[in-house]
Short mmCIF file of N, CA and C in Angstrom, two decimals:
data_model
loop_
_atom_site.label_atom_id
_atom_site.label_comp_id
_atom_site.label_asym_id
_atom_site.label_seq_id
_atom_site.Cartn_x
_atom_site.Cartn_y
_atom_site.Cartn_z
N MET A 1 -1.80 -48.09 -44.22
CA MET A 1 -3.39 -48.53 -44.37
C MET A 1 -3.88 -48.50 -45.84
N LEU A 2 -4.57 -49.15 -46.29
CA LEU A 2 -4.90 -49.28 -47.86
C LEU A 2 -6.79 -48.83 -47.78
N THR A 3 -6.93 -48.11 -48.91
CA THR A 3 -8.27 -47.72 -49.21
C THR A 3 -8.55 -48.23 -50.58
N ALA A 4 -9.87 -48.81 -50.56
CA ALA A 4 -10.36 -49.19 -52.00
C ALA A 4 -11.03 -47.61 -52.81
N ILE A 5 -10.52 -48.13 -53.94
CA ILE A 5 -10.85 -47.13 -54.80
C ILE A 5 -12.49 -47.55 -55.69
N ASN A 6 -13.27 -46.65 -55.90
CA ASN A 6 -14.86 -46.97 -56.02
C ASN A 6 -14.46 -46.69 -58.01
N ASN A 7 -14.42 -47.57 -58.65
CA ASN A 7 -14.44 -47.14 -59.83
C ASN A 7 -15.57 -47.29 -60.82
N GLN A 8 -16.35 -47.44 -60.07
CA GLN A 8 -17.81 -47.75 -60.48
C GLN A 8 -18.12 -46.04 -60.99
N GLN A 9 -18.79 -46.29 -62.34
CA GLN A 9 -18.81 -44.93 -62.87
C GLN A 9 -20.76 -44.56 -62.51
N GLN A 10 -21.08 -43.17 -62.01
CA GLN A 10 -22.29 -42.63 -61.69
C GLN A 10 -23.03 -42.77 -62.97
N SER A 11 -24.40 -42.92 -63.06
CA SER A 11 -24.91 -42.84 -64.24
C SER A 11 -25.77 -41.55 -64.03
N PHE A 12 -25.47 -40.67 -65.14
CA PHE A 12 -25.96 -39.29 -65.10
C PHE A 12 -27.28 -39.35 -66.15
N GLY A 13 -27.96 -40.39 -66.43
CA GLY A 13 -28.97 -40.09 -67.26
C GLY A 13 -30.23 -39.85 -66.02
N ALA A 14 -31.48 -39.84 -66.83
CA ALA A 14 -32.75 -40.11 -66.20
C ALA A 14 -32.75 -41.70 -65.68
N LYS A 15 -33.50 -41.42 -64.26
CA LYS A 15 -33.87 -42.68 -63.83
C LYS A 15 -35.58 -43.21 -64.39
N LEU A 16 -35.35 -44.96 -64.48
CA LEU A 16 -36.25 -45.30 -64.91
C LEU A 16 -37.16 -46.32 -63.62
N ASN A 17 -38.07 -46.06 -63.20
CA ASN A 17 -38.73 -46.88 -62.30
C ASN A 17 -39.76 -47.21 -62.68
N ILE A 18 -39.81 -48.64 -62.46
CA ILE A 18 -41.04 -49.75 -62.90
C ILE A 18 -41.50 -50.30 -61.82
N LYS A 19 -43.13 -49.74 -61.79
CA LYS A 19 -43.45 -50.29 -60.51
C LYS A 19 -44.63 -51.45 -61.20
N ASN A 20 -44.97 -52.08 -60.10
CA ASN A 20 -46.12 -53.23 -60.57
C ASN A 20 -45.94 -54.01 -61.79
N ILE A 21 -44.93 -53.81 -62.18
CA ILE A 21 -44.98 -54.49 -63.99
C ILE A 21 -43.53 -55.72 -63.62
N ASN A 22 -43.79 -57.14 -63.94
CA ASN A 22 -42.59 -58.04 -63.82
C ASN A 22 -42.32 -57.99 -65.07
N MET A 23 -40.99 -57.50 -65.47
CA MET A 23 -40.21 -56.97 -66.80
C MET A 23 -38.98 -57.77 -66.87
N PRO A 24 -38.44 -58.68 -67.92
CA PRO A 24 -37.25 -58.90 -68.01
C PRO A 24 -36.54 -57.90 -68.45
N HIS A 25 -35.03 -58.20 -68.43
CA HIS A 25 -34.17 -57.57 -68.38
C HIS A 25 -34.04 -55.83 -67.92
N LYS A 26 -34.75 -55.47 -66.84
CA LYS A 26 -34.96 -54.69 -66.43
C LYS A 26 -33.50 -53.75 -65.87
N GLU A 27 -32.56 -54.33 -65.43
CA GLU A 27 -31.54 -53.67 -65.56
C GLU A 27 -30.84 -52.81 -66.56
N GLU A 28 -30.78 -54.26 -67.56
CA GLU A 28 -30.02 -53.67 -68.70
C GLU A 28 -30.88 -52.79 -69.34
N ILE A 29 -32.32 -52.67 -69.43
CA ILE A 29 -33.12 -51.46 -69.92
C ILE A 29 -32.78 -50.45 -69.23
N SER A 30 -32.93 -50.24 -67.84
CA SER A 30 -32.59 -48.98 -66.97
C SER A 30 -31.22 -48.26 -67.42
N LYS A 31 -30.26 -49.19 -67.78
CA LYS A 31 -28.75 -48.83 -68.00
C LYS A 31 -28.91 -48.28 -69.47
N GLU A 32 -29.57 -49.06 -70.59
CA GLU A 32 -29.31 -48.30 -71.64
C GLU A 32 -30.05 -47.01 -71.47
N PHE A 33 -31.37 -46.83 -71.06
CA PHE A 33 -31.98 -45.70 -70.94
C PHE A 33 -31.38 -44.37 -70.24
N ALA A 34 -30.60 -44.77 -69.13
CA ALA A 34 -29.77 -43.99 -68.57
C ALA A 34 -28.58 -42.99 -69.60
N LYS A 35 -28.10 -43.93 -70.32
CA LYS A 35 -27.39 -43.56 -71.47
C LYS A 35 -28.11 -42.62 -72.66
N ILE A 36 -29.20 -43.02 -73.07
CA ILE A 36 -30.17 -42.46 -73.79
C ILE A 36 -30.18 -41.00 -73.29
N THR A 37 -30.89 -40.79 -72.00
CA THR A 37 -31.18 -39.63 -71.20
C THR A 37 -29.87 -39.02 -70.52
N LYS A 38 -28.57 -39.07 -70.93
CA LYS A 38 -27.83 -38.68 -70.28
C LYS A 38 -27.74 -36.92 -69.72
N HIS A 39 -28.35 -36.00 -70.56
CA HIS A 39 -28.59 -34.80 -70.13
C HIS A 39 -29.67 -34.67 -69.04
N TYR A 40 -30.51 -35.48 -68.46
CA TYR A 40 -31.78 -35.39 -67.88
C TYR A 40 -31.38 -36.35 -66.19
N LYS A 41 -29.97 -35.78 -65.72
CA LYS A 41 -29.72 -36.54 -64.29
C LYS A 41 -30.79 -36.30 -63.44
N GLU A 42 -31.51 -35.16 -63.44
CA GLU A 42 -32.85 -35.27 -62.06
C GLU A 42 -33.63 -35.69 -62.23
N ASP A 43 -33.99 -36.21 -63.60
CA ASP A 43 -35.42 -36.49 -63.96
C ASP A 43 -35.73 -38.22 -63.85
N THR A 44 -37.20 -38.50 -63.85
CA THR A 44 -37.59 -39.66 -63.64
C THR A 44 -38.81 -39.98 -64.64
N LEU A 45 -38.44 -41.20 -65.22
CA LEU A 45 -39.86 -41.74 -65.84
C LEU A 45 -40.23 -42.85 -65.38
N ASP A 46 -41.86 -42.71 -64.71
CA ASP A 46 -42.09 -43.65 -63.92
C ASP A 46 -43.13 -44.51 -64.80
N ILE A 47 -43.24 -45.70 -64.82
CA ILE A 47 -43.80 -46.68 -65.62
C ILE A 47 -44.91 -47.50 -64.54
N SER A 48 -45.96 -47.70 -64.58
CA SER A 48 -46.72 -48.39 -63.50
C SER A 48 -47.98 -49.15 -64.00
N ALA A 49 -48.46 -50.17 -63.67
CA ALA A 49 -49.58 -50.83 -63.98
C ALA A 49 -50.64 -50.29 -63.07
N GLU A 50 -52.08 -50.17 -63.52
CA GLU A 50 -53.15 -49.50 -62.83
C GLU A 50 -53.97 -50.15 -63.27
N LEU A 51 -55.02 -50.93 -61.89
CA LEU A 51 -56.17 -51.64 -62.29
C LEU A 51 -57.32 -50.24 -62.57
N ILE A 52 -58.11 -50.71 -63.63
CA ILE A 52 -58.80 -49.72 -63.79
C ILE A 52 -60.42 -50.39 -63.77
N PHE A 53 -61.46 -50.15 -63.05
CA PHE A 53 -62.53 -50.65 -62.90
C PHE A 53 -63.86 -50.16 -64.13
N ARG A 54 -64.14 -50.91 -64.70
CA ARG A 54 -65.24 -50.32 -65.52
C ARG A 54 -66.72 -50.16 -65.05
N ASP A 55 -67.56 -49.70 -65.67
CA ASP A 55 -68.90 -49.46 -65.22
C ASP A 55 -69.76 -50.84 -64.77
N ASP A 56 -69.46 -51.65 -65.83
CA ASP A 56 -69.93 -53.14 -65.59
C ASP A 56 -69.23 -53.95 -64.33
N GLY A 57 -68.40 -53.39 -63.90
CA GLY A 57 -67.67 -54.45 -62.46
C GLY A 57 -66.58 -54.95 -63.05
N SER A 58 -66.33 -55.02 -64.60
CA SER A 58 -65.08 -55.90 -64.83
C SER A 58 -63.87 -54.91 -64.66
N ALA A 59 -62.56 -55.53 -64.49
CA ALA A 59 -61.57 -54.64 -64.30
C ALA A 59 -60.14 -54.88 -65.45
N PHE A 60 -59.53 -54.01 -65.52
CA PHE A 60 -58.46 -54.27 -66.42
C PHE A 60 -57.19 -53.91 -66.07
N LYS A 61 -55.80 -53.85 -66.57
CA LYS A 61 -54.80 -52.96 -66.10
C LYS A 61 -54.37 -52.53 -67.08
N ASN A 62 -54.03 -51.16 -67.08
CA ASN A 62 -53.27 -50.64 -68.36
C ASN A 62 -51.98 -50.22 -67.70
N THR A 63 -50.82 -49.57 -68.63
CA THR A 63 -49.80 -48.92 -68.50
C THR A 63 -49.69 -47.84 -68.34
N ASN A 64 -49.35 -47.20 -67.36
CA ASN A 64 -49.40 -45.49 -67.17
C ASN A 64 -47.87 -44.86 -67.23
N PHE A 65 -47.51 -44.09 -67.79
CA PHE A 65 -46.26 -43.13 -67.74
C PHE A 65 -46.50 -42.06 -67.40
N ALA A 66 -45.35 -41.67 -66.51
CA ALA A 66 -45.46 -40.21 -66.01
C ALA A 66 -43.83 -39.91 -65.83
N CYS A 67 -43.90 -38.37 -66.05
CA CYS A 67 -42.34 -38.00 -66.31
C CYS A 67 -42.38 -36.71 -64.88
N ASN A 68 -41.19 -37.38 -63.86
CA ASN A 68 -41.10 -36.15 -62.63
C ASN A 68 -42.61 -36.35 -62.07
N GLY A 69 -43.58 -37.29 -62.10
CA GLY A 69 -44.88 -36.82 -61.46
C GLY A 69 -45.77 -36.15 -62.52
N THR A 70 -45.61 -35.90 -63.59
CA THR A 70 -46.36 -35.32 -64.48
C THR A 70 -46.87 -36.38 -65.10
N ASP A 71 -48.28 -36.61 -65.59
CA ASP A 71 -48.69 -37.73 -66.62
C ASP A 71 -48.32 -37.39 -67.78
N ILE A 72 -47.98 -38.49 -68.62
CA ILE A 72 -47.47 -38.10 -69.95
C ILE A 72 -48.99 -38.89 -70.84
N GLY A 73 -49.54 -40.38 -70.52
CA GLY A 73 -50.38 -40.91 -71.24
C GLY A 73 -50.41 -42.53 -70.58
N TYR A 74 -51.13 -43.20 -71.49
CA TYR A 74 -51.06 -44.45 -70.87
C TYR A 74 -51.27 -45.62 -71.97
N LEU A 75 -50.77 -46.95 -71.90
CA LEU A 75 -51.29 -47.88 -72.97
C LEU A 75 -52.62 -48.45 -72.48
N PRO A 76 -53.62 -48.51 -73.22
CA PRO A 76 -54.91 -49.23 -72.82
C PRO A 76 -54.89 -50.44 -72.06
N LYS A 77 -54.06 -51.17 -72.45
CA LYS A 77 -53.87 -52.46 -71.73
C LYS A 77 -52.25 -53.25 -71.07
N LEU A 78 -51.97 -53.26 -70.02
CA LEU A 78 -50.77 -53.83 -69.56
C LEU A 78 -50.56 -54.82 -70.73
N LYS A 79 -51.27 -55.73 -71.09
CA LYS A 79 -50.58 -56.74 -72.09
C LYS A 79 -50.32 -56.14 -73.43
N ASN A 80 -50.21 -54.84 -73.77
CA ASN A 80 -49.68 -54.56 -75.02
C ASN A 80 -48.35 -54.02 -74.65
N PHE A 81 -48.24 -53.49 -73.51
CA PHE A 81 -46.42 -52.88 -73.14
C PHE A 81 -45.89 -54.33 -72.77
N LYS A 82 -46.45 -55.36 -72.21
CA LYS A 82 -45.67 -56.48 -71.93
C LYS A 82 -45.44 -57.48 -73.24
N ASN A 83 -46.44 -57.26 -74.06
CA ASN A 83 -45.99 -57.94 -75.57
C ASN A 83 -44.96 -56.95 -76.44
N PHE A 84 -45.07 -55.73 -76.50
CA PHE A 84 -44.10 -55.09 -77.10
C PHE A 84 -42.59 -55.26 -76.21
N CYS A 85 -42.41 -55.61 -74.97
CA CYS A 85 -41.20 -55.70 -74.40
C CYS A 85 -40.82 -57.28 -74.96
N LYS A 86 -41.84 -58.05 -75.17
CA LYS A 86 -41.07 -59.58 -75.59
C LYS A 86 -40.81 -59.56 -77.00
N GLU A 87 -41.34 -58.60 -77.70
CA GLU A 87 -40.78 -58.69 -79.10
C GLU A 87 -39.96 -57.57 -79.65
N HIS A 88 -39.09 -57.19 -78.43
CA HIS A 88 -37.89 -56.04 -78.71
C HIS A 88 -36.83 -56.35 -77.70
N SER A 89 -35.78 -55.99 -78.23
CA SER A 89 -34.25 -56.25 -77.41
C SER A 89 -34.68 -55.06 -76.53
N PRO A 90 -33.64 -55.30 -75.25
CA PRO A 90 -33.81 -54.27 -74.18
C PRO A 90 -33.42 -52.89 -74.70
N LYS A 91 -32.28 -52.96 -75.81
CA LYS A 91 -31.66 -51.61 -76.35
C LYS A 91 -32.98 -51.12 -77.00
N GLU A 92 -33.98 -51.57 -77.74
CA GLU A 92 -34.83 -51.19 -78.33
C GLU A 92 -35.90 -50.63 -77.59
N ILE A 93 -36.15 -51.30 -76.27
CA ILE A 93 -37.33 -50.97 -75.39
C ILE A 93 -36.73 -49.41 -75.10
N ALA A 94 -35.48 -49.67 -74.37
CA ALA A 94 -34.83 -48.26 -73.88
C ALA A 94 -34.73 -46.86 -74.71
N LYS A 95 -34.96 -47.34 -76.07
CA LYS A 95 -35.04 -46.12 -77.12
C LYS A 95 -36.29 -45.59 -77.10
N SER A 96 -37.44 -46.51 -77.15
CA SER A 96 -38.66 -46.20 -77.17
C SER A 96 -38.98 -45.51 -75.76
N LEU A 97 -38.57 -45.91 -74.76
CA LEU A 97 -38.88 -45.28 -73.26
C LEU A 97 -38.39 -44.23 -73.20
N GLY A 98 -37.11 -43.61 -74.28
CA GLY A 98 -36.48 -42.32 -74.18
C GLY A 98 -37.37 -41.72 -75.11
N ARG A 99 -38.16 -41.92 -76.08
CA ARG A 99 -39.02 -41.30 -76.67
C ARG A 99 -40.04 -40.89 -75.70
N VAL A 100 -40.64 -41.78 -75.10
CA VAL A 100 -41.84 -41.51 -74.34
C VAL A 100 -41.34 -40.47 -73.42
N PHE A 101 -40.16 -40.33 -72.91
CA PHE A 101 -39.77 -39.76 -71.79
C PHE A 101 -39.52 -38.11 -72.42
N LYS A 102 -38.82 -38.13 -73.52
CA LYS A 102 -39.23 -37.07 -74.29
C LYS A 102 -40.37 -36.32 -74.64
N LEU A 103 -41.44 -36.94 -74.58
CA LEU A 103 -42.75 -36.36 -75.04
C LEU A 103 -43.10 -35.74 -73.31
N GLY A 104 -42.72 -36.63 -72.31
CA GLY A 104 -43.11 -36.09 -71.10
C GLY A 104 -42.30 -34.80 -70.73
N LYS A 105 -41.05 -34.86 -71.08
CA LYS A 105 -40.57 -33.45 -70.83
C LYS A 105 -40.96 -32.31 -71.45
N LEU A 106 -41.44 -32.65 -72.84
CA LEU A 106 -42.10 -31.68 -73.84
C LEU A 106 -43.45 -31.11 -72.99
N THR A 107 -44.30 -32.50 -72.64
CA THR A 107 -45.38 -31.82 -71.89
C THR A 107 -45.23 -31.25 -70.48
N GLU A 108 -44.47 -31.72 -69.66
CA GLU A 108 -43.75 -30.91 -68.89
C GLU A 108 -43.86 -29.41 -68.89
N LYS A 109 -43.02 -28.78 -70.04
CA LYS A 109 -42.64 -27.70 -70.54
C LYS A 109 -43.84 -27.19 -71.01
N THR A 110 -44.64 -27.31 -71.70
CA THR A 110 -45.73 -26.71 -72.83
C THR A 110 -46.95 -26.56 -71.82
N SER A 111 -46.79 -27.52 -70.80
CA SER A 111 -48.52 -27.05 -69.74
C SER A 111 -48.42 -26.11 -69.45
N LYS A 112 -47.06 -25.88 -68.47
CA LYS A 112 -47.07 -24.41 -67.89
C LYS A 112 -47.10 -23.10 -68.86
N LYS A 113 -46.44 -23.17 -70.03
CA LYS A 113 -47.01 -22.25 -70.77
C LYS A 113 -48.20 -21.91 -71.46
N HIS A 114 -49.15 -23.22 -71.64
CA HIS A 114 -50.71 -23.38 -71.68
C HIS A 114 -51.28 -22.58 -70.67
N SER A 115 -51.04 -22.83 -69.55
CA SER A 115 -51.49 -22.57 -68.36
C SER A 115 -51.22 -20.79 -67.99
N ASP A 116 -50.23 -20.81 -68.16
CA ASP A 116 -49.95 -19.20 -68.03
C ASP A 116 -50.64 -18.32 -69.02
N ILE A 117 -50.63 -18.80 -70.62
CA ILE A 117 -51.41 -18.19 -71.40
C ILE A 117 -53.06 -18.39 -71.11
N HIS A 118 -53.42 -19.19 -70.47
CA HIS A 118 -55.14 -19.58 -70.18
C HIS A 118 -55.45 -18.47 -69.39
N LYS A 119 -54.36 -18.24 -67.92
CA LYS A 119 -54.66 -17.39 -66.91
C LYS A 119 -54.79 -15.74 -67.43
N ASN A 120 -53.63 -15.57 -68.35
CA ASN A 120 -53.45 -14.31 -68.85
C ASN A 120 -54.95 -13.94 -69.74
N ILE A 121 -55.49 -15.08 -70.52
CA ILE A 121 -56.71 -14.79 -71.26
C ILE A 121 -57.65 -14.37 -70.32
N ASN A 122 -57.92 -15.27 -69.19
CA ASN A 122 -59.19 -15.32 -68.11
C ASN A 122 -58.84 -13.76 -67.30
N SER A 123 -57.51 -13.50 -67.61
CA SER A 123 -57.63 -12.08 -66.16
C SER A 123 -58.01 -10.64 -67.50
N VAL A 124 -57.38 -10.97 -68.88
CA VAL A 124 -58.00 -9.96 -70.11
C VAL A 124 -59.44 -10.12 -70.31
N ASN A 125 -59.69 -11.07 -70.12
CA ASN A 125 -61.41 -11.02 -70.47
C ASN A 125 -62.07 -10.52 -69.35
N GLY A 126 -61.79 -10.88 -68.14
CA GLY A 126 -62.48 -10.24 -66.90
C GLY A 126 -62.40 -8.64 -66.86
N LEU A 127 -61.21 -8.33 -67.44
CA LEU A 127 -60.82 -6.33 -67.17
C LEU A 127 -61.61 -6.18 -68.89
N LEU A 128 -61.89 -6.75 -69.67
CA LEU A 128 -62.68 -6.46 -70.77
C LEU A 128 -64.15 -6.37 -70.48
N LEU A 129 -64.74 -7.36 -69.87
CA LEU A 129 -66.09 -7.43 -69.65
C LEU A 129 -66.39 -6.22 -68.40
N LYS A 130 -65.52 -6.02 -67.44
CA LYS A 130 -65.74 -4.72 -66.37
C LYS A 130 -65.97 -3.60 -67.38
N ALA A 131 -64.68 -3.17 -68.13
CA ALA A 131 -64.74 -2.26 -69.02
C ALA A 131 -66.10 -1.76 -69.97
N GLN A 132 -66.52 -3.03 -70.50
CA GLN A 132 -67.69 -2.89 -71.36
C GLN A 132 -68.60 -2.83 -70.64
N PHE A 133 -68.99 -3.32 -69.38
CA PHE A 133 -69.99 -2.98 -68.25
C PHE A 133 -70.01 -1.53 -68.03
N ASN A 134 -69.03 -1.29 -67.56
CA ASN A 134 -68.73 -0.05 -66.89
C ASN A 134 -68.91 1.41 -68.09
N GLN A 135 -68.71 1.04 -69.32
CA GLN A 135 -68.80 1.83 -70.58
C GLN A 135 -70.28 2.32 -70.71
N GLY A 136 -71.06 1.10 -70.56
CA GLY A 136 -72.44 1.42 -71.05
C GLY A 136 -72.75 1.93 -72.02
N SER A 137 -73.65 3.01 -72.36
CA SER A 137 -73.82 4.01 -73.67
C SER A 137 -73.01 4.87 -73.36
N SER A 138 -72.24 5.69 -72.36
CA SER A 138 -71.43 6.49 -72.29
C SER A 138 -70.33 6.55 -73.34
N ASN A 139 -69.55 7.51 -73.60
CA ASN A 139 -68.75 7.65 -74.60
C ASN A 139 -67.35 7.82 -73.84
N ASN A 140 -66.86 7.23 -72.93
CA ASN A 140 -65.48 7.73 -72.01
C ASN A 140 -64.52 7.07 -72.91
N LYS A 141 -63.48 8.24 -73.24
CA LYS A 141 -62.39 7.94 -73.91
C LYS A 141 -61.23 7.05 -73.20
N VAL A 142 -61.35 6.80 -71.87
CA VAL A 142 -60.45 6.18 -71.45
C VAL A 142 -60.91 4.82 -71.19
N LEU A 143 -62.50 4.45 -71.01
CA LEU A 143 -62.88 3.30 -71.31
C LEU A 143 -62.93 2.42 -72.52
N ASN A 144 -62.56 3.66 -73.81
CA ASN A 144 -63.03 3.08 -75.04
C ASN A 144 -60.92 2.43 -75.38
N ASN A 145 -60.30 3.34 -74.75
CA ASN A 145 -59.14 2.89 -74.89
C ASN A 145 -58.78 1.47 -74.27
N LEU A 146 -59.25 1.54 -73.12
CA LEU A 146 -59.05 -0.05 -72.17
C LEU A 146 -59.37 -0.82 -73.29
N ILE A 147 -61.02 -0.89 -73.61
CA ILE A 147 -61.56 -1.83 -74.40
C ILE A 147 -60.70 -2.01 -75.63
N ASN A 148 -60.29 -0.94 -76.47
CA ASN A 148 -59.54 -1.29 -77.27
C ASN A 148 -58.31 -2.43 -77.25
N ASN A 149 -57.47 -1.84 -76.20
CA ASN A 149 -56.03 -2.41 -75.87
C ASN A 149 -56.75 -3.81 -75.30
N ALA A 150 -57.49 -4.10 -74.48
CA ALA A 150 -58.17 -5.44 -73.99
C ALA A 150 -58.20 -6.34 -75.38
N GLU A 151 -58.96 -6.02 -76.14
CA GLU A 151 -59.47 -6.61 -77.28
C GLU A 151 -58.18 -7.13 -78.01
N ALA A 152 -57.08 -6.05 -78.39
CA ALA A 152 -56.25 -6.39 -78.95
C ALA A 152 -55.11 -7.52 -78.42
N ARG A 153 -54.93 -7.20 -76.82
CA ARG A 153 -54.18 -8.18 -75.92
C ARG A 153 -54.95 -9.70 -76.23
N LEU A 154 -56.36 -9.69 -75.94
CA LEU A 154 -56.96 -10.82 -76.10
C LEU A 154 -56.44 -11.50 -77.51
N ALA A 155 -56.58 -10.71 -78.50
CA ALA A 155 -56.19 -11.31 -80.08
C ALA A 155 -55.10 -11.90 -79.82
N THR A 156 -54.04 -11.24 -79.09
CA THR A 156 -52.38 -11.73 -79.60
C THR A 156 -52.24 -13.13 -78.39
N LEU A 157 -53.16 -13.17 -77.28
CA LEU A 157 -52.93 -14.35 -76.52
C LEU A 157 -53.41 -15.28 -77.54
N LYS A 158 -54.86 -15.20 -77.84
CA LYS A 158 -55.58 -16.21 -78.49
C LYS A 158 -54.64 -16.84 -79.41
N SER A 159 -53.86 -15.94 -80.39
CA SER A 159 -53.08 -16.30 -81.18
C SER A 159 -51.75 -16.78 -80.96
N GLN A 160 -51.26 -16.81 -79.52
CA GLN A 160 -49.87 -17.42 -79.06
C GLN A 160 -50.29 -18.58 -78.44
N LEU A 161 -51.69 -18.80 -77.86
CA LEU A 161 -52.15 -20.23 -77.57
C LEU A 161 -52.18 -21.04 -78.85
N ALA A 162 -52.77 -20.77 -80.00
CA ALA A 162 -52.95 -21.66 -81.09
C ALA A 162 -51.56 -21.93 -81.71
N SER A 163 -50.55 -20.99 -81.40
CA SER A 163 -49.25 -21.54 -82.24
C SER A 163 -48.62 -22.01 -81.36
N THR A 164 -48.47 -22.08 -80.12
CA THR A 164 -47.99 -22.77 -79.11
C THR A 164 -48.65 -24.26 -79.01
N GLN A 165 -49.65 -24.49 -79.37
CA GLN A 165 -50.37 -25.83 -79.42
C GLN A 165 -49.85 -26.38 -80.77
N GLU A 166 -50.06 -25.53 -81.83
CA GLU A 166 -49.55 -25.90 -82.83
C GLU A 166 -48.05 -26.74 -82.82
N HIS A 167 -47.06 -25.98 -82.34
CA HIS A 167 -45.86 -26.31 -82.06
C HIS A 167 -45.61 -27.37 -81.18
N HIS A 168 -46.35 -27.40 -80.20
CA HIS A 168 -46.35 -28.64 -79.49
C HIS A 168 -46.92 -30.03 -80.27
N LEU A 169 -48.00 -30.00 -80.95
CA LEU A 169 -48.33 -31.01 -82.00
C LEU A 169 -47.16 -31.56 -83.09
N ASN A 170 -46.57 -30.34 -83.41
CA ASN A 170 -45.57 -30.66 -84.47
C ASN A 170 -44.36 -31.44 -83.90
N VAL A 171 -44.08 -30.99 -82.73
CA VAL A 171 -42.67 -31.48 -81.98
C VAL A 171 -43.24 -32.86 -81.72
N THR A 172 -44.35 -33.13 -80.96
CA THR A 172 -44.65 -34.29 -80.65
C THR A 172 -44.69 -35.37 -81.72
N ASN A 173 -45.25 -34.86 -82.82
CA ASN A 173 -44.88 -35.78 -83.78
C ASN A 173 -43.55 -36.12 -84.72
N LYS A 174 -42.51 -35.41 -84.42
CA LYS A 174 -41.33 -35.45 -84.45
C LYS A 174 -40.72 -36.54 -83.46
N ILE A 175 -41.08 -36.31 -82.53
CA ILE A 175 -40.27 -37.22 -81.29
C ILE A 175 -40.99 -38.74 -81.35
N ARG A 176 -42.29 -38.81 -81.64
CA ARG A 176 -43.02 -40.01 -82.00
C ARG A 176 -42.20 -40.57 -82.89
N GLY A 177 -41.99 -39.91 -84.16
CA GLY A 177 -41.53 -40.67 -85.45
C GLY A 177 -42.39 -41.99 -85.71
N ASN A 178 -41.49 -42.87 -86.02
CA ASN A 178 -42.37 -44.38 -86.60
C ASN A 178 -42.45 -45.47 -85.36
N ASP A 179 -41.99 -44.71 -84.04
CA ASP A 179 -41.74 -45.66 -83.22
C ASP A 179 -43.39 -46.00 -82.47
N GLN A 180 -43.07 -47.44 -82.37
CA GLN A 180 -44.27 -48.28 -82.06
C GLN A 180 -44.92 -47.94 -80.67
N LEU A 181 -44.14 -47.87 -79.54
CA LEU A 181 -44.55 -48.01 -78.20
C LEU A 181 -44.99 -46.16 -78.14
N ALA A 182 -44.18 -45.34 -78.56
CA ALA A 182 -44.27 -44.03 -78.57
C ALA A 182 -45.52 -43.56 -79.12
N ASN A 183 -45.95 -44.20 -80.39
CA ASN A 183 -47.13 -43.85 -81.04
C ASN A 183 -48.52 -44.61 -80.43
N ALA A 184 -48.12 -45.60 -79.89
CA ALA A 184 -49.38 -46.17 -79.36
C ALA A 184 -50.29 -45.60 -77.78
N ILE A 185 -49.07 -45.06 -77.14
CA ILE A 185 -49.23 -44.13 -76.03
C ILE A 185 -50.79 -43.00 -76.30
N GLU A 186 -51.56 -43.05 -75.27
CA GLU A 186 -52.73 -42.25 -75.60
C GLU A 186 -52.23 -41.09 -74.79
N LEU A 187 -51.81 -39.93 -75.16
CA LEU A 187 -51.40 -38.69 -74.11
C LEU A 187 -52.52 -38.29 -73.16
N ASP A 188 -52.15 -37.90 -72.18
CA ASP A 188 -53.32 -37.20 -71.26
C ASP A 188 -53.60 -35.85 -71.68
#
């Protein structure tokens, strides 16, 4: 009995989903993209055209980019993305999409951190306001300590938020580099 051996290598890179966009060399770009993103085997970069309606009744299509369902950003006009694809080789397109994907992974990672810091700030703010309200004009040592600790914690959290945002901006600029597509995308 003969059995066939499957010699095809599995793709271990991130998947590229292109929806509603007629794009030449789609397969070649997808393969090259998978090579570039070989460490992200469970992830996807979705690229789709979306019809946007203006207040005056006119409409246009833009190009949306999302990483694992998290919006990264968009190109204001689908035509801009198509022109980019016409002007560049599949390898160059895949490389640019790799940068866009990395922007998405960064956004995915830092948005949770920002959200957690904001929740903590709101929580400490609420605690501080209650302590200050209960303190009134009395000189309660426990409430004074609680207020002082809450104010110190609030200052620390605000500092953490500022440094996280600055780090995100620095890494975003490094990822974008001088890449035409990555720099043209308006981040969400």
